[in-house]
mmCIF file of C-alpha atoms and ligand atoms in Angstrom:
data_model
loop_
_atom_site.group_PDB
_atom_site.id
_atom_site.type_symbol
_atom_site.label_atom_id
_atom_site.label_comp_id
_atom_site.label_asym_id
_atom_site.label_seq_id
_atom_site.Cartn_x
_atom_site.Cartn_y
_atom_site.Cartn_z
ATOM 1 C CA UNK A 427 -15.596 17.104 -17.717
ATOM 2 C CA UNK A 428 -14.251 20.439 -16.498
ATOM 3 C CA UNK A 429 -10.610 19.763 -17.242
ATOM 4 C CA UNK A 430 -9.059 21.678 -20.146
ATOM 5 C CA UNK A 431 -5.466 20.914 -20.934
ATOM 6 C CA UNK A 432 -4.943 24.426 -22.333
ATOM 7 C CA UNK A 433 -4.466 25.671 -18.764
ATOM 8 C CA UNK A 434 -1.629 23.199 -18.167
ATOM 9 C CA UNK A 435 -0.016 22.670 -21.580
ATOM 10 C CA UNK A 436 3.761 22.930 -21.547
ATOM 11 C CA UNK A 437 4.064 22.761 -17.763
ATOM 12 C CA UNK A 438 6.834 20.762 -16.035
ATOM 13 C CA UNK A 439 4.770 17.579 -16.133
ATOM 14 C CA UNK A 440 4.075 17.963 -19.863
ATOM 15 C CA UNK A 441 7.790 18.480 -20.505
ATOM 16 C CA UNK A 442 8.722 15.187 -18.831
ATOM 17 C CA UNK A 443 5.805 13.249 -20.334
ATOM 18 C CA UNK A 444 6.471 14.584 -23.830
ATOM 19 C CA UNK A 445 10.205 13.844 -23.563
ATOM 20 C CA UNK A 446 9.400 10.216 -22.702
ATOM 21 C CA UNK A 447 6.890 10.135 -25.571
ATOM 22 C CA UNK A 448 9.491 11.389 -28.049
ATOM 23 C CA UNK A 449 12.048 8.869 -26.726
ATOM 24 C CA UNK A 450 9.680 5.909 -27.188
ATOM 25 C CA UNK A 451 8.509 7.048 -30.655
ATOM 26 C CA UNK A 452 12.116 7.488 -31.805
ATOM 27 C CA UNK A 453 12.874 3.992 -30.509
ATOM 28 C CA UNK A 454 9.889 2.475 -32.347
ATOM 29 C CA UNK A 455 11.107 4.036 -35.591
ATOM 30 C CA UNK A 456 14.400 2.146 -35.420
ATOM 31 C CA UNK A 457 12.636 -0.934 -36.843
ATOM 32 C CA UNK A 458 11.113 -0.772 -40.315
ATOM 33 C CA UNK A 459 7.863 -2.537 -39.313
ATOM 34 C CA UNK A 460 5.023 -0.043 -38.775
ATOM 35 C CA UNK A 461 3.724 0.611 -35.271
ATOM 36 C CA UNK A 462 0.464 1.747 -33.707
ATOM 37 C CA UNK A 463 0.166 4.763 -31.414
ATOM 38 C CA UNK A 464 -2.942 4.998 -29.259
ATOM 39 C CA UNK A 465 -3.624 8.077 -27.151
ATOM 40 C CA UNK A 466 -6.523 7.357 -24.781
ATOM 41 C CA UNK A 467 -6.918 10.950 -23.493
ATOM 42 C CA UNK A 468 -5.615 13.046 -26.327
ATOM 43 C CA UNK A 469 -6.644 16.661 -25.650
ATOM 44 C CA UNK A 470 -7.060 19.114 -28.525
ATOM 45 C CA UNK A 471 -3.630 18.598 -30.070
ATOM 46 C CA UNK A 472 -2.115 22.082 -30.146
ATOM 47 C CA UNK A 473 -1.867 24.911 -27.609
ATOM 48 C CA UNK A 474 -1.060 28.610 -27.652
ATOM 49 C CA UNK A 475 1.206 29.105 -24.652
ATOM 50 C CA UNK A 476 0.668 32.864 -24.913
ATOM 51 C CA UNK A 477 -3.129 32.559 -25.157
ATOM 52 C CA UNK A 478 -5.533 33.458 -22.357
ATOM 53 C CA UNK A 479 -5.761 29.990 -20.737
ATOM 54 C CA UNK A 480 -1.987 29.501 -20.507
ATOM 55 C CA UNK A 481 -1.344 33.069 -19.392
ATOM 56 C CA UNK A 482 -3.902 32.699 -16.616
ATOM 57 C CA UNK A 483 -2.055 29.814 -14.929
ATOM 58 C CA UNK A 484 1.487 30.701 -16.084
ATOM 59 C CA UNK A 485 2.290 26.970 -15.945
ATOM 60 C CA UNK A 486 4.106 26.969 -19.296
ATOM 61 C CA UNK A 487 6.296 29.776 -17.952
ATOM 62 C CA UNK A 488 7.551 27.328 -15.338
ATOM 63 C CA UNK A 489 7.903 24.569 -17.937
ATOM 64 C CA UNK A 490 8.769 24.521 -21.627
ATOM 65 C CA UNK A 491 9.244 28.297 -21.861
ATOM 66 C CA UNK A 492 12.173 27.987 -19.450
ATOM 67 C CA UNK A 493 13.984 25.695 -21.882
ATOM 68 C CA UNK A 494 14.475 28.329 -24.575
ATOM 69 C CA UNK A 495 18.065 28.408 -25.777
ATOM 70 C CA UNK A 496 18.991 25.066 -24.201
ATOM 71 C CA UNK A 497 21.600 23.662 -26.540
ATOM 72 C CA UNK A 498 23.022 20.641 -24.768
ATOM 73 C CA UNK A 499 21.494 17.265 -23.946
ATOM 74 C CA UNK A 500 20.624 14.012 -25.705
ATOM 75 C CA UNK A 501 19.185 13.827 -29.229
ATOM 76 C CA UNK A 502 15.694 13.187 -27.825
ATOM 77 C CA UNK A 503 15.779 16.574 -26.112
ATOM 78 C CA UNK A 504 16.755 18.320 -29.355
ATOM 79 C CA UNK A 505 13.882 16.618 -31.200
ATOM 80 C CA UNK A 506 11.419 17.722 -28.498
ATOM 81 C CA UNK A 507 12.736 21.291 -28.361
ATOM 82 C CA UNK A 508 12.476 21.591 -32.121
ATOM 83 C CA UNK A 509 8.848 20.392 -32.058
ATOM 84 C CA UNK A 510 8.083 22.843 -29.251
ATOM 85 C CA UNK A 511 9.959 25.811 -30.726
ATOM 86 C CA UNK A 512 6.830 27.824 -31.562
ATOM 87 C CA UNK A 513 5.148 28.684 -28.272
ATOM 88 C CA UNK A 514 2.007 29.730 -30.151
ATOM 89 C CA UNK A 515 1.627 26.154 -31.387
ATOM 90 C CA UNK A 516 2.890 23.872 -28.628
ATOM 91 C CA UNK A 517 2.171 20.283 -29.710
ATOM 92 C CA UNK A 518 0.201 18.031 -27.399
ATOM 93 C CA UNK A 519 0.831 14.293 -27.356
ATOM 94 C CA UNK A 520 -1.222 13.378 -30.474
ATOM 95 C CA UNK A 521 0.428 16.098 -32.549
ATOM 96 C CA UNK A 522 3.907 15.094 -31.352
ATOM 97 C CA UNK A 523 3.135 11.542 -32.484
ATOM 98 C CA UNK A 524 1.615 12.718 -35.781
ATOM 99 C CA UNK A 525 4.703 14.774 -36.550
ATOM 100 C CA UNK A 526 7.184 12.031 -35.577
ATOM 101 C CA UNK A 527 5.488 8.941 -36.943
ATOM 102 C CA UNK A 528 6.139 7.686 -40.455
ATOM 103 C CA UNK A 529 3.259 7.629 -42.993
ATOM 104 C CA UNK A 530 2.829 3.874 -42.522
ATOM 105 C CA UNK A 531 2.537 4.082 -38.714
ATOM 106 C CA UNK A 532 -1.027 4.323 -37.397
ATOM 107 C CA UNK A 533 -2.283 6.863 -34.874
ATOM 108 C CA UNK A 534 -5.564 6.746 -32.980
ATOM 109 C CA UNK A 535 -6.313 9.685 -30.667
ATOM 110 C CA UNK A 536 -9.319 9.408 -28.362
ATOM 111 C CA UNK A 537 -10.949 12.455 -26.760
ATOM 112 C CA UNK A 538 -14.288 12.649 -24.969
ATOM 113 C CA UNK A 539 -14.871 16.398 -24.767
ATOM 114 C CA UNK A 540 -16.774 17.533 -27.925
ATOM 115 C CA UNK A 541 -14.944 20.857 -28.413
ATOM 116 C CA UNK A 542 -11.521 19.398 -27.721
ATOM 117 C CA UNK A 543 -12.363 16.526 -30.076
ATOM 118 C CA UNK A 544 -13.377 18.929 -32.879
ATOM 119 C CA UNK A 545 -10.089 20.813 -32.535
ATOM 120 C CA UNK A 546 -8.168 17.532 -32.394
ATOM 121 C CA UNK A 547 -9.790 16.307 -35.603
ATOM 122 C CA UNK A 548 -8.780 19.506 -37.414
ATOM 123 C CA UNK A 549 -5.265 19.289 -36.032
ATOM 124 C CA UNK A 550 -4.728 15.690 -37.213
ATOM 125 C CA UNK A 551 -6.375 16.160 -40.605
ATOM 126 C CA UNK A 552 -3.155 16.772 -42.567
ATOM 127 C CA UNK A 553 -1.584 13.514 -41.376
ATOM 128 C CA UNK A 554 -1.949 10.122 -43.026
ATOM 129 C CA UNK A 555 -3.215 7.221 -40.918
ATOM 130 C CA UNK A 556 -4.003 9.578 -38.037
ATOM 131 C CA UNK A 557 -7.555 9.350 -36.704
ATOM 132 C CA UNK A 558 -9.351 11.274 -33.969
ATOM 133 C CA UNK A 559 -12.132 9.387 -32.180
ATOM 134 C CA UNK A 560 -14.788 10.999 -29.975
ATOM 135 C CA UNK A 561 -15.217 8.433 -27.223
ATOM 136 C CA UNK A 562 -14.483 7.414 -23.655
ATOM 137 C CA UNK A 563 -10.801 6.514 -23.654
ATOM 138 C CA UNK A 564 -11.198 4.094 -20.742
ATOM 139 C CA UNK A 565 -13.959 2.123 -22.495
ATOM 140 C CA UNK A 566 -11.896 2.022 -25.693
ATOM 141 C CA UNK A 567 -8.832 0.812 -23.793
ATOM 142 C CA UNK A 568 -10.803 -1.834 -21.952
ATOM 143 C CA UNK A 569 -12.120 -3.221 -25.258
ATOM 144 C CA UNK A 570 -8.938 -2.674 -27.218
ATOM 145 C CA UNK A 571 -7.976 -5.548 -29.490
ATOM 146 C CA UNK A 572 -4.248 -6.101 -30.008
ATOM 147 C CA UNK A 573 -3.151 -3.745 -32.787
ATOM 148 C CA UNK A 574 -2.617 -5.626 -36.068
ATOM 149 C CA UNK A 575 0.883 -4.124 -36.197
ATOM 150 C CA UNK A 576 1.672 -6.083 -33.001
ATOM 151 C CA UNK A 577 3.980 -3.315 -31.842
ATOM 152 C CA UNK A 578 3.207 0.080 -30.524
ATOM 153 C CA UNK A 579 2.782 2.630 -27.782
ATOM 154 C CA UNK A 580 -0.282 3.416 -25.712
ATOM 155 C CA UNK A 581 -0.291 6.745 -23.868
ATOM 156 C CA UNK A 582 -2.748 6.933 -20.975
ATOM 157 C CA UNK A 583 -2.909 10.521 -19.784
ATOM 158 C CA UNK A 584 -6.208 11.188 -17.980
ATOM 159 C CA UNK A 585 -7.192 14.381 -16.155
ATOM 160 C CA UNK A 586 -7.677 12.569 -12.799
ATOM 161 C CA UNK A 587 -10.602 14.805 -11.945
ATOM 162 C CA UNK A 588 -13.013 12.072 -10.816
ATOM 163 C CA UNK A 589 -12.840 10.622 -7.335
ATOM 164 C CA UNK A 590 -12.197 7.042 -8.498
ATOM 165 C CA UNK A 591 -10.072 7.896 -11.482
ATOM 166 C CA UNK A 592 -6.901 6.130 -10.297
ATOM 167 C CA UNK A 593 -8.885 2.902 -9.971
ATOM 168 C CA UNK A 594 -10.695 3.393 -13.294
ATOM 169 C CA UNK A 595 -7.384 4.041 -15.011
ATOM 170 C CA UNK A 596 -5.672 0.975 -13.488
ATOM 171 C CA UNK A 597 -8.630 -1.254 -14.477
ATOM 172 C CA UNK A 598 -8.665 0.027 -18.063
ATOM 173 C CA UNK A 599 -4.902 -0.476 -18.273
ATOM 174 C CA UNK A 600 -5.211 -4.049 -16.957
ATOM 175 C CA UNK A 601 -7.832 -4.895 -19.624
ATOM 176 C CA UNK A 602 -5.697 -3.443 -22.393
ATOM 177 C CA UNK A 603 -2.557 -5.147 -21.069
ATOM 178 C CA UNK A 604 -4.277 -8.543 -20.965
ATOM 179 C CA UNK A 605 -4.881 -8.251 -24.716
ATOM 180 C CA UNK A 606 -1.649 -6.553 -25.700
ATOM 181 C CA UNK A 607 0.987 -7.535 -23.153
ATOM 182 C CA UNK A 608 3.939 -6.772 -25.427
ATOM 183 C CA UNK A 609 2.932 -3.152 -26.035
ATOM 184 C CA UNK A 610 4.756 -0.208 -24.544
ATOM 185 C CA UNK A 611 2.562 1.845 -22.210
ATOM 186 C CA UNK A 612 3.171 5.291 -20.757
ATOM 187 C CA UNK A 613 0.860 6.171 -17.865
ATOM 188 C CA UNK A 614 0.907 9.674 -16.431
ATOM 189 C CA UNK A 615 -0.394 10.487 -12.946
ATOM 190 C CA UNK A 616 -0.390 13.413 -10.516
ATOM 191 C CA UNK A 617 1.294 12.840 -7.165
ATOM 192 C CA UNK A 618 -0.893 14.630 -4.652
ATOM 193 C CA UNK A 619 -0.465 11.965 -1.971
ATOM 194 C CA UNK A 620 2.451 9.508 -2.017
ATOM 195 C CA UNK A 621 0.342 6.575 -0.794
ATOM 196 C CA UNK A 622 -2.265 7.085 -3.530
ATOM 197 C CA UNK A 623 0.423 7.208 -6.241
ATOM 198 C CA UNK A 624 2.178 4.123 -4.827
ATOM 199 C CA UNK A 625 -1.115 2.226 -4.708
ATOM 200 C CA UNK A 626 -1.778 3.133 -8.340
ATOM 201 C CA UNK A 627 1.676 1.859 -9.359
ATOM 202 C CA UNK A 628 0.992 -1.331 -7.386
ATOM 203 C CA UNK A 629 -2.258 -1.826 -9.312
ATOM 204 C CA UNK A 630 -0.418 -1.399 -12.600
ATOM 205 C CA UNK A 631 2.097 -4.076 -11.584
ATOM 206 C CA UNK A 632 -0.702 -6.370 -10.408
ATOM 207 C CA UNK A 633 -1.911 -6.621 -14.005
ATOM 208 C CA UNK A 634 1.053 -8.965 -14.539
ATOM 209 C CA UNK A 635 3.614 -6.392 -15.653
ATOM 210 C CA UNK A 636 7.176 -7.718 -15.609
ATOM 211 C CA UNK A 637 9.050 -4.588 -16.582
ATOM 212 C CA UNK A 638 8.184 -1.061 -15.446
ATOM 213 C CA UNK A 639 10.140 2.133 -14.923
ATOM 214 C CA UNK A 640 8.775 4.942 -12.728
ATOM 215 C CA UNK A 641 9.854 8.561 -13.174
ATOM 216 C CA UNK A 642 8.742 11.194 -10.657
ATOM 217 C CA UNK A 643 9.485 14.892 -10.982
ATOM 218 C CA UNK A 644 9.019 17.375 -8.147
ATOM 219 C CA UNK A 645 9.166 21.150 -8.332
ATOM 220 C CA UNK A 646 11.356 22.609 -5.611
ATOM 221 C CA UNK A 647 9.121 25.627 -5.046
ATOM 222 C CA UNK A 648 5.676 24.683 -3.776
ATOM 223 C CA UNK A 649 2.821 26.986 -4.759
ATOM 224 C CA UNK A 650 -0.398 26.631 -2.771
ATOM 225 C CA UNK A 651 -3.086 24.884 -4.816
ATOM 226 C CA UNK A 652 -0.755 23.951 -7.704
ATOM 227 C CA UNK A 653 0.453 20.495 -8.664
ATOM 228 C CA UNK A 654 4.134 20.236 -7.773
ATOM 229 C CA UNK A 655 4.791 16.512 -8.308
ATOM 230 C CA UNK A 656 3.931 14.219 -11.188
ATOM 231 C CA UNK A 657 4.791 10.667 -12.109
ATOM 232 C CA UNK A 658 5.056 8.546 -15.191
ATOM 233 C CA UNK A 659 5.146 4.762 -15.401
ATOM 234 C CA UNK A 660 6.635 3.213 -18.501
ATOM 235 C CA UNK A 661 5.467 -0.388 -18.879
ATOM 236 C CA UNK A 662 7.715 -2.494 -21.126
ATOM 237 C CA UNK A 663 10.036 0.508 -21.606
ATOM 238 C CA UNK A 664 12.335 0.165 -24.573
ATOM 239 C CA UNK A 665 15.973 -0.599 -23.889
ATOM 240 C CA UNK A 666 17.798 2.658 -23.215
ATOM 241 C CA UNK A 667 14.776 4.704 -22.064
ATOM 242 C CA UNK A 668 16.162 5.023 -18.542
ATOM 243 C CA UNK A 669 19.489 6.420 -19.795
ATOM 244 C CA UNK A 670 17.750 8.717 -22.311
ATOM 245 C CA UNK A 671 15.481 10.132 -19.620
ATOM 246 C CA UNK A 672 18.357 10.566 -17.157
ATOM 247 C CA UNK A 673 20.251 12.507 -19.838
ATOM 248 C CA UNK A 674 17.239 14.686 -20.677
ATOM 249 C CA UNK A 675 16.415 15.341 -17.030
ATOM 250 C CA UNK A 676 20.042 16.267 -16.213
ATOM 251 C CA UNK A 677 19.708 18.988 -18.842
ATOM 252 C CA UNK A 678 16.207 20.286 -18.046
ATOM 253 C CA UNK A 679 15.801 19.940 -14.277
ATOM 254 C CA UNK A 680 18.071 22.877 -13.344
ATOM 255 C CA UNK A 681 15.988 25.122 -15.628
ATOM 256 C CA UNK A 682 12.708 23.777 -14.213
ATOM 257 C CA UNK A 683 14.053 24.070 -10.655
ATOM 258 C CA UNK A 684 12.940 20.497 -10.064
ATOM 259 C CA UNK A 685 14.266 17.166 -8.830
ATOM 260 C CA UNK A 686 13.592 13.677 -10.185
ATOM 261 C CA UNK A 687 13.576 10.098 -9.054
ATOM 262 C CA UNK A 688 13.834 7.255 -11.556
ATOM 263 C CA UNK A 689 13.410 3.696 -10.366
ATOM 264 C CA UNK A 690 12.516 0.255 -11.660
ATOM 265 C CA UNK A 691 9.251 -1.008 -10.215
ATOM 266 C CA UNK A 692 9.736 -4.366 -11.930
ATOM 267 C CA UNK A 693 12.534 -5.865 -14.015
ATOM 268 C CA UNK A 694 15.372 -3.671 -15.237
ATOM 269 C CA UNK A 695 17.979 -3.509 -17.957
HETATM 270 C C1 LIG B 1382 -4.260 15.575 -19.550
HETATM 271 S S1 LIG B 1382 -5.300 15.960 -20.886
HETATM 272 C C2 LIG B 1382 -4.478 15.200 -22.230
HETATM 273 C C3 LIG B 1382 -3.212 15.840 -22.673
HETATM 274 C C4 LIG B 1382 -2.540 15.178 -23.840
HETATM 275 N N1 LIG B 1382 -2.392 13.754 -23.650
HETATM 276 C C5 LIG B 1382 -1.192 15.778 -24.103
HETATM 277 O O1 LIG B 1382 -0.187 15.307 -23.563
HETATM 278 O O2 LIG B 1382 -1.146 16.748 -24.878
HETATM 279 C C6 LIG B 1382 -6.639 14.881 -20.632
HETATM 280 C C7 LIG B 1382 -7.718 14.938 -21.714
HETATM 281 O O3 LIG B 1382 -8.616 13.846 -21.511
HETATM 282 C C8 LIG B 1382 -9.921 14.262 -21.855
HETATM 283 N N2 LIG B 1382 -10.820 13.302 -21.190
HETATM 284 C C9 LIG B 1382 -11.333 13.335 -19.940
HETATM 285 N N3 LIG B 1382 -12.000 12.205 -19.674
HETATM 286 C C10 LIG B 1382 -11.892 11.423 -20.792
HETATM 287 C C11 LIG B 1382 -12.322 10.122 -21.131
HETATM 288 N N4 LIG B 1382 -13.009 9.354 -20.261
HETATM 289 N N5 LIG B 1382 -12.012 9.638 -22.345
HETATM 290 C C12 LIG B 1382 -11.303 10.366 -23.237
HETATM 291 N N6 LIG B 1382 -10.872 11.609 -22.969
HETATM 292 C C13 LIG B 1382 -11.139 12.130 -21.764
HETATM 293 C C14 LIG B 1382 -10.003 15.680 -21.387
HETATM 294 O O4 LIG B 1382 -11.019 16.376 -22.086
HETATM 295 C C15 LIG B 1382 -8.585 16.183 -21.699
HETATM 296 O O5 LIG B 1382 -8.566 16.763 -22.977
#
């Protein structure tokens, strides 16, 4: 449990993941019926991009901080940039969801690290129907009953610090998917070796997934010892997510000095 997201908050991978998160949440709000949002690895909720952890790695400087003043792009990008406008309070995934959800939508944010959990609880306190849970996100996912709302988004965003974490993550996803096959899932993963990432995506599909979109983003400049490629799989992506993400990435990639690949692993529009 060494991973602290404060060192990585707002980096290129967070930008892409949080754009997809905003896009799916905005889609879910188009219907009046309430939805559930479950964040299996939530982090502490809010990050100071000028604080000591962020300044040490400078990852936000290569990510969200490069997007200042960007004025063109799809509506999803504007929503994200507005949420991220204060670099002293960059919102992590649970806070993005808390700010975008309606009072009747339900948010459950799971975090295992005691200090991160305490901060997360404080961060979510002002929001209705937003609960922080101190637990193992994988165990919770594996035992997850279908949300009573019968519609919703599950974000699975682990640190991938354990040796078998790809396998653990795929197994927990498969258990959750068996119970809630109509849910939308966003799974983030680092791409350190192409074969490992491909195998992980194969395991996700093997759970019986019929529709999945994969988005990979690669930084053009490689820095020794730093992650330069990250992926995201959207299972049951809402109609239009591919176009929304293409529009967002067209706007942000030149600033991030990065390239992207978007492809359907199963199904399509
Ligand atoms: C990548 S960070 C999450 C970032 C967050 N989703 C966001 O986008 O702002 C991963 C988090 O998972 C937590 N974590 C690690 N193992 C966990 C587990 N088994 N269950 C729940 N949380 C875990 C870490 O403490 C860390 O805060």
